[in-house]
mmCIF file of C-alpha atoms in Angstrom:
data_model
loop_
_atom_site.group_PDB
_atom_site.id
_atom_site.type_symbol
_atom_site.label_atom_id
_atom_site.label_comp_id
_atom_site.label_asym_id
_atom_site.label_seq_id
_atom_site.Cartn_x
_atom_site.Cartn_y
_atom_site.Cartn_z
ATOM 1 C CA MET A 73 0.000 0.000 0.000
ATOM 2 C CA VAL A 74 2.843 2.401 0.816
ATOM 3 C CA ILE A 75 4.494 1.696 -2.541
ATOM 4 C CA PHE A 76 1.166 2.219 -4.353
ATOM 5 C CA ALA A 77 0.618 5.513 -2.543
ATOM 6 C CA ALA A 78 4.199 6.672 -3.174
ATOM 7 C CA PHE A 79 4.255 5.990 -6.893
ATOM 8 C CA VAL A 80 0.582 6.367 -7.874
ATOM 9 C CA ILE A 81 -1.678 8.265 -5.469
ATOM 10 C CA VAL A 82 0.725 11.005 -4.318
ATOM 11 C CA PRO A 83 2.229 11.813 -7.759
ATOM 12 C CA PHE A 84 -1.190 11.675 -9.464
ATOM 13 C CA GLY A 85 -2.727 13.982 -6.881
ATOM 14 C CA PHE A 86 0.143 16.441 -7.225
ATOM 15 C CA LEU A 87 -0.077 16.277 -11.038
ATOM 16 C CA VAL A 88 -3.782 17.084 -11.120
ATOM 17 C CA SER A 89 -3.690 19.859 -8.522
ATOM 18 C CA GLY A 90 -0.493 21.259 -10.023
ATOM 19 C CA LEU A 91 -1.994 21.535 -13.505
ATOM 20 C CA ILE A 92 -5.060 23.253 -12.050
ATOM 21 C CA ILE A 93 -2.812 25.774 -10.295
ATOM 22 C CA ASN A 94 -0.833 26.309 -13.522
ATOM 23 C CA LEU A 95 -4.099 26.994 -15.331
ATOM 24 C CA ILE A 96 -5.146 29.542 -12.696
ATOM 25 C CA GLN A 97 -1.742 31.212 -13.016
ATOM 26 C CA LEU A 98 -2.126 31.346 -16.796
ATOM 27 C CA VAL A 99 -5.526 33.019 -16.508
ATOM 28 C CA LEU A 100 -4.114 35.539 -14.024
ATOM 29 C CA PHE A 101 -1.127 36.202 -16.297
ATOM 30 C CA ILE A 102 -3.372 36.893 -19.290
ATOM 31 C CA PHE A 103 -6.091 38.924 -17.607
ATOM 32 C CA ALA A 104 -4.781 40.361 -14.308
ATOM 33 C CA ARG A 105 -1.139 41.154 -15.069
ATOM 34 C CA PRO A 106 -1.829 43.629 -17.932
ATOM 35 C CA VAL A 107 -4.255 45.528 -15.684
ATOM 36 C CA SER A 108 -2.130 45.610 -12.525
ATOM 37 C CA ARG A 109 1.177 43.850 -12.080
ATOM 38 C CA ARG A 110 1.019 44.548 -8.347
ATOM 39 C CA LEU A 111 -2.394 42.877 -8.058
ATOM 40 C CA TYR A 112 -1.205 39.941 -10.184
ATOM 41 C CA ARG A 113 1.773 39.395 -7.908
ATOM 42 C CA ARG A 114 -0.325 39.536 -4.752
ATOM 43 C CA ILE A 115 -2.801 36.968 -6.052
ATOM 44 C CA ASN A 116 -0.132 34.752 -7.596
ATOM 45 C CA THR A 117 1.805 34.489 -4.320
ATOM 46 C CA ARG A 118 -1.325 33.054 -2.702
ATOM 47 C CA VAL A 119 -2.012 30.680 -5.577
ATOM 48 C CA VAL A 120 1.524 29.330 -5.918
ATOM 49 C CA GLU A 121 1.734 28.889 -2.163
ATOM 50 C CA LEU A 122 -0.952 26.196 -2.498
ATOM 51 C CA LEU A 123 1.388 24.244 -4.780
ATOM 52 C CA TRP A 124 4.507 24.696 -2.650
ATOM 53 C CA LEU A 125 2.566 23.671 0.474
ATOM 54 C CA GLN A 126 1.847 20.299 -1.120
ATOM 55 C CA LEU A 127 5.580 19.683 -1.499
ATOM 56 C CA ILE A 128 6.193 20.823 2.060
ATOM 57 C CA TRP A 129 3.506 18.373 3.190
ATOM 58 C CA LEU A 130 5.486 15.617 1.469
ATOM 59 C CA VAL A 131 8.587 16.708 3.396
ATOM 60 C CA ASP A 132 7.015 17.273 6.814
ATOM 61 C CA TRP A 133 4.217 14.714 6.985
ATOM 62 C CA TRP A 134 4.733 12.052 4.342
ATOM 63 C CA ALA A 135 8.519 11.590 4.417
ATOM 64 C CA LEU A 136 8.834 12.893 8.004
ATOM 65 C CA PHE A 137 12.041 14.768 7.171
ATOM 66 C CA MET A 138 13.465 16.364 10.303
ATOM 67 C CA ILE A 139 14.623 19.843 9.267
ATOM 68 C CA ILE A 140 16.361 21.696 12.068
ATOM 69 C CA THR A 141 16.639 25.405 11.295
ATOM 70 C CA THR A 142 17.808 28.506 13.090
ATOM 71 C CA PRO A 143 15.280 31.353 13.466
ATOM 72 C CA SER A 144 14.854 33.859 10.648
ATOM 73 C CA GLY A 145 12.948 37.088 10.252
ATOM 74 C CA LYS A 146 10.286 38.191 7.794
ATOM 75 C CA GLU A 147 12.045 40.734 5.594
ATOM 76 C CA HIS A 148 13.373 41.100 2.072
ATOM 77 C CA ALA A 149 16.542 38.992 1.916
ATOM 78 C CA LEU A 150 19.119 37.562 -0.455
ATOM 79 C CA VAL A 151 19.535 33.930 0.599
ATOM 80 C CA LEU A 152 22.781 32.042 -0.081
ATOM 81 C CA CYS A 153 23.164 28.325 0.505
ATOM 82 C CA ASN A 154 25.539 25.507 -0.316
ATOM 83 C CA HIS A 155 24.219 23.078 -2.950
ATOM 84 C CA ARG A 156 24.120 19.479 -1.702
ATOM 85 C CA GLY A 157 21.428 17.645 -3.655
ATOM 86 C CA ASP A 158 18.332 17.659 -5.831
ATOM 87 C CA ILE A 159 15.880 19.049 -3.241
ATOM 88 C CA ASP A 160 17.973 21.785 -1.626
ATOM 89 C CA TRP A 161 15.521 24.374 -2.969
ATOM 90 C CA LEU A 162 12.681 22.508 -1.265
ATOM 91 C CA ILE A 163 14.499 22.622 2.069
ATOM 92 C CA GLY A 164 14.706 26.379 1.523
ATOM 93 C CA TRP A 165 10.955 26.533 0.949
ATOM 94 C CA VAL A 166 10.371 24.824 4.287
ATOM 95 C CA MET A 167 12.438 27.549 5.927
ATOM 96 C CA ALA A 168 10.506 30.247 4.024
ATOM 97 C CA GLN A 169 7.175 28.719 5.034
ATOM 98 C CA ARG A 170 8.204 28.799 8.682
ATOM 99 C CA SER A 171 9.104 32.474 8.249
ATOM 100 C CA GLY A 172 5.818 33.403 6.564
ATOM 101 C CA CYS A 173 6.979 34.229 3.040
ATOM 102 C CA LEU A 174 6.627 30.969 1.101
ATOM 103 C CA GLY A 175 4.501 32.302 -1.764
ATOM 104 C CA SER A 176 6.916 35.133 -2.500
ATOM 105 C CA THR A 177 10.091 33.053 -2.394
ATOM 106 C CA LEU A 178 12.063 33.560 -5.624
ATOM 107 C CA ALA A 179 15.337 32.200 -6.968
ATOM 108 C CA ILE A 180 17.983 32.612 -9.642
ATOM 109 C CA MET A 181 18.053 29.387 -11.649
ATOM 110 C CA LYS A 182 19.212 27.750 -14.879
ATOM 111 C CA LYS A 183 16.806 28.389 -17.745
ATOM 112 C CA GLU A 184 16.133 24.665 -18.179
ATOM 113 C CA ALA A 185 14.168 24.657 -14.897
ATOM 114 C CA LYS A 186 11.316 26.739 -16.321
ATOM 115 C CA TYR A 187 10.441 23.968 -18.798
ATOM 116 C CA PHE A 188 9.860 21.429 -16.021
ATOM 117 C CA PRO A 189 6.105 20.702 -15.912
ATOM 118 C CA ILE A 190 4.100 22.185 -13.035
ATOM 119 C CA ILE A 191 6.994 23.273 -10.770
ATOM 120 C CA GLY A 192 9.008 25.021 -13.484
ATOM 121 C CA TRP A 193 5.923 26.577 -15.040
ATOM 122 C CA SER A 194 4.831 27.925 -11.657
ATOM 123 C CA MET A 195 8.311 29.368 -11.139
ATOM 124 C CA TRP A 196 8.058 31.166 -14.489
ATOM 125 C CA PHE A 197 4.646 32.625 -13.631
ATOM 126 C CA SER A 198 6.125 33.692 -10.265
ATOM 127 C CA GLU A 199 8.923 35.656 -12.006
ATOM 128 C CA TYR A 200 11.917 33.600 -10.991
ATOM 129 C CA ILE A 201 15.094 34.745 -12.737
ATOM 130 C CA PHE A 202 16.333 32.229 -15.330
ATOM 131 C CA LEU A 203 19.899 32.355 -16.622
ATOM 132 C CA GLU A 204 21.379 31.341 -19.983
ATOM 133 C CA LYS A 205 24.809 30.317 -18.589
ATOM 134 C CA ASN A 206 26.300 33.017 -20.824
ATOM 135 C CA TRP A 207 27.489 36.062 -18.897
ATOM 136 C CA ALA A 208 27.079 38.412 -21.877
ATOM 137 C CA LYS A 209 23.338 37.636 -21.755
ATOM 138 C CA ASP A 210 22.974 36.877 -18.056
ATOM 139 C CA GLU A 211 24.315 40.236 -16.936
ATOM 140 C CA ASN A 212 21.341 41.977 -18.583
ATOM 141 C CA ILE A 213 18.878 39.286 -17.463
ATOM 142 C CA LEU A 214 19.963 39.748 -13.862
ATOM 143 C CA LYS A 215 19.821 43.522 -14.032
ATOM 144 C CA ALA A 216 16.279 43.454 -15.452
ATOM 145 C CA GLY A 217 15.167 40.856 -12.896
ATOM 146 C CA PHE A 218 16.574 42.800 -9.959
ATOM 147 C CA ASN A 219 14.985 46.063 -11.118
ATOM 148 C CA GLN A 220 11.577 44.361 -11.243
ATOM 149 C CA LEU A 221 11.888 43.459 -7.562
ATOM 150 C CA LYS A 222 11.946 47.081 -6.399
ATOM 151 C CA ASP A 223 8.175 47.343 -6.204
ATOM 152 C CA PHE A 224 7.430 43.742 -5.184
ATOM 153 C CA PRO A 225 4.282 44.059 -3.036
ATOM 154 C CA THR A 226 5.083 41.417 -0.394
ATOM 155 C CA THR A 227 8.126 40.312 1.582
ATOM 156 C CA PHE A 228 10.328 38.175 -0.668
ATOM 157 C CA TRP A 229 13.386 35.969 -0.373
ATOM 158 C CA LEU A 230 15.673 35.665 -3.387
ATOM 159 C CA GLY A 231 17.639 32.403 -3.392
ATOM 160 C CA LEU A 232 21.037 31.991 -5.043
ATOM 161 C CA PHE A 233 23.300 28.920 -5.173
ATOM 162 C CA VAL A 234 26.633 30.633 -5.769
ATOM 163 C CA GLU A 235 28.458 27.322 -6.256
ATOM 164 C CA GLY A 236 26.631 27.048 -9.574
ATOM 165 C CA THR A 237 26.241 23.270 -9.368
ATOM 166 C CA ARG A 238 25.898 20.454 -6.830
ATOM 167 C CA SER A 239 28.869 19.463 -4.679
ATOM 168 C CA THR A 240 29.325 15.930 -5.992
ATOM 169 C CA GLN A 241 32.609 14.103 -5.406
ATOM 170 C CA GLU A 242 33.613 14.821 -8.997
ATOM 171 C CA ASN A 243 32.874 18.524 -8.652
ATOM 172 C CA LEU A 244 34.613 18.672 -5.274
ATOM 173 C CA GLN A 245 37.752 17.150 -6.764
ATOM 174 C CA ALA A 246 37.676 19.666 -9.616
ATOM 175 C CA ALA A 247 37.342 22.459 -7.036
ATOM 176 C CA ARG A 248 40.304 21.095 -5.065
ATOM 177 C CA ASP A 249 42.431 20.966 -8.208
ATOM 178 C CA TYR A 250 41.495 24.555 -9.015
ATOM 179 C CA ALA A 251 42.200 25.681 -5.441
ATOM 180 C CA SER A 252 45.614 24.029 -5.544
ATOM 181 C CA LEU A 253 46.419 25.740 -8.840
ATOM 182 C CA LYS A 254 45.339 29.166 -7.563
ATOM 183 C CA GLY A 255 46.729 28.834 -4.032
ATOM 184 C CA LEU A 256 43.280 28.908 -2.419
ATOM 185 C CA PRO A 257 42.009 26.943 0.602
ATOM 186 C CA SER A 258 41.156 23.403 -0.481
ATOM 187 C CA PRO A 259 37.407 22.737 -0.075
ATOM 188 C CA ARG A 260 36.204 19.622 1.736
ATOM 189 C CA ASN A 261 32.423 20.028 1.647
ATOM 190 C CA VAL A 262 31.587 22.994 -0.603
ATOM 191 C CA LEU A 263 32.689 24.277 -3.995
ATOM 192 C CA ILE A 264 34.438 27.546 -4.736
ATOM 193 C CA PRO A 265 31.680 30.142 -5.281
ATOM 194 C CA ARG A 266 31.149 31.833 -8.623
ATOM 195 C CA THR A 267 30.718 35.413 -7.576
ATOM 196 C CA LYS A 268 29.541 37.359 -10.644
ATOM 197 C CA GLY A 269 25.853 36.789 -9.952
ATOM 198 C CA PHE A 270 26.243 37.585 -6.266
ATOM 199 C CA VAL A 271 28.127 40.797 -7.009
ATOM 200 C CA SER A 272 25.423 41.843 -9.469
ATOM 201 C CA ALA A 273 22.694 41.038 -6.951
ATOM 202 C CA VAL A 274 24.264 43.050 -4.147
ATOM 203 C CA ALA A 275 24.956 46.011 -6.437
ATOM 204 C CA HIS A 276 21.364 46.207 -7.675
ATOM 205 C CA ILE A 277 19.239 45.279 -4.645
ATOM 206 C CA ARG A 278 21.173 46.555 -1.639
ATOM 207 C CA SER A 279 19.126 49.772 -1.623
ATOM 208 C CA PHE A 280 15.867 47.915 -0.888
ATOM 209 C CA VAL A 281 16.935 44.495 0.475
ATOM 210 C CA PRO A 282 18.259 44.860 4.043
ATOM 211 C CA ALA A 283 19.813 41.436 4.648
ATOM 212 C CA VAL A 284 21.861 38.546 3.331
ATOM 213 C CA TYR A 285 21.068 35.143 4.872
ATOM 214 C CA ASP A 286 23.996 32.736 4.768
ATOM 215 C CA CYS A 287 22.631 29.184 5.029
ATOM 216 C CA THR A 288 24.688 26.037 5.568
ATOM 217 C CA TYR A 289 22.901 22.796 4.830
ATOM 218 C CA THR A 290 24.349 19.653 6.418
ATOM 219 C CA VAL A 291 23.329 16.030 6.857
ATOM 220 C CA HIS A 292 24.651 13.852 9.685
ATOM 221 C CA LYS A 293 27.219 11.281 8.530
ATOM 222 C CA LYS A 294 25.006 8.429 9.717
ATOM 223 C CA GLN A 295 22.004 9.803 7.808
ATOM 224 C CA SER A 296 21.211 9.497 4.097
ATOM 225 C CA ALA A 297 20.867 12.766 2.209
ATOM 226 C CA PRO A 298 17.257 13.577 1.298
ATOM 227 C CA THR A 299 16.288 12.981 -2.332
ATOM 228 C CA PHE A 300 13.062 13.034 -4.363
ATOM 229 C CA LEU A 301 12.975 9.238 -4.263
ATOM 230 C CA ARG A 302 13.354 9.105 -0.474
ATOM 231 C CA MET A 303 10.724 11.824 -0.127
ATOM 232 C CA PHE A 304 8.098 10.074 -2.260
ATOM 233 C CA THR A 305 8.741 6.701 -0.617
ATOM 234 C CA GLY A 306 8.397 8.198 2.857
ATOM 235 C CA GLN A 307 11.951 7.528 4.085
ATOM 236 C CA LEU A 308 13.197 9.581 7.026
ATOM 237 C CA SER A 309 16.130 12.006 6.695
ATOM 238 C CA GLU A 310 17.479 14.527 9.189
ATOM 239 C CA VAL A 311 18.730 17.866 7.888
ATOM 240 C CA ASN A 312 20.395 20.717 9.748
ATOM 241 C CA LEU A 313 20.082 24.163 8.195
ATOM 242 C CA GLN A 314 22.082 26.810 10.004
ATOM 243 C CA MET A 315 21.447 30.407 9.035
ATOM 244 C CA LYS A 316 23.345 33.583 9.802
ATOM 245 C CA ARG A 317 22.065 37.074 9.027
ATOM 246 C CA TYR A 318 24.300 39.814 7.647
ATOM 247 C CA GLN A 319 23.291 43.431 7.242
ATOM 248 C CA MET A 320 23.445 44.290 3.535
ATOM 249 C CA SER A 321 24.736 47.776 4.322
ATOM 250 C CA GLN A 322 27.828 46.246 5.958
ATOM 251 C CA LEU A 323 28.996 44.557 2.749
ATOM 252 C CA PRO A 324 31.795 46.231 0.765
ATOM 253 C CA GLU A 325 30.860 48.768 -1.909
ATOM 254 C CA ALA A 326 33.369 47.752 -4.609
ATOM 255 C CA ALA A 327 32.756 44.709 -6.806
ATOM 256 C CA ASP A 328 36.082 43.098 -5.873
ATOM 257 C CA GLY A 329 35.300 43.506 -2.197
ATOM 258 C CA ILE A 330 31.830 41.966 -2.576
ATOM 259 C CA ALA A 331 33.295 38.990 -4.445
ATOM 260 C CA GLN A 332 35.958 38.449 -1.785
ATOM 261 C CA TRP A 333 33.317 38.681 0.955
ATOM 262 C CA CYS A 334 31.430 35.842 -0.713
ATOM 263 C CA ARG A 335 34.564 33.716 -1.115
ATOM 264 C CA ASP A 336 35.467 34.265 2.537
ATOM 265 C CA LEU A 337 31.961 33.152 3.496
ATOM 266 C CA PHE A 338 32.507 29.800 1.778
ATOM 267 C CA VAL A 339 36.044 29.392 3.076
ATOM 268 C CA ALA A 340 34.441 29.181 6.517
ATOM 269 C CA LYS A 341 32.365 26.217 5.285
ATOM 270 C CA VAL A 342 35.263 24.170 3.877
#
């Protein structure tokens, strides 16, 4: 019965409800957004929250994931986190839900994510920022995306994985080789951050976003890392998510200084 529920009932229920939510978002995008973008955003945050809450239910009640987090406030924030696995973003949503801003949680992501049925489509309707992996194009995409956040009507979190990819053993070894070549600290658990996007974010949003949240996501050595498969099959995982708040105004002004601040942040995680 558990296997039937995991692979039939739960996915089918999410598929149906997700497509209904996508349809509602499409109608809002066509009819509400041209009239009032502010109104569209307010309604959409409530609608998309219904979808994200289903995934959080899978984490909290179906899979019984134990997510231990440090307290966070309800304010505009740029959220940085190390990238461990395929549901890191979902762990972040749990944290956002506990802080009261789940529906207005945004992220900077690879463009391929927006083509993923239901979840990716909802992200697109919610104005996530999707990158081309080409800095000549991404620089303008980021600038336009950040400028559109100035008048966002509700408290938002903007997530950014500055490592750029997951910290697999292969990627960790490549990072160690690069660190050795450049005379940098050799990473053990995290990759060397790619700072261009972070520098751009700080430069464009520091006037209206008061905080940077530095999150460190860890799993006990005796525990298996959470995955989609473990989540759908209801297997327990324990996650620790430590968060530290930094005042945006305390970050350096120059681009080089901002980039070094980010690298120093990840050196502390090695």
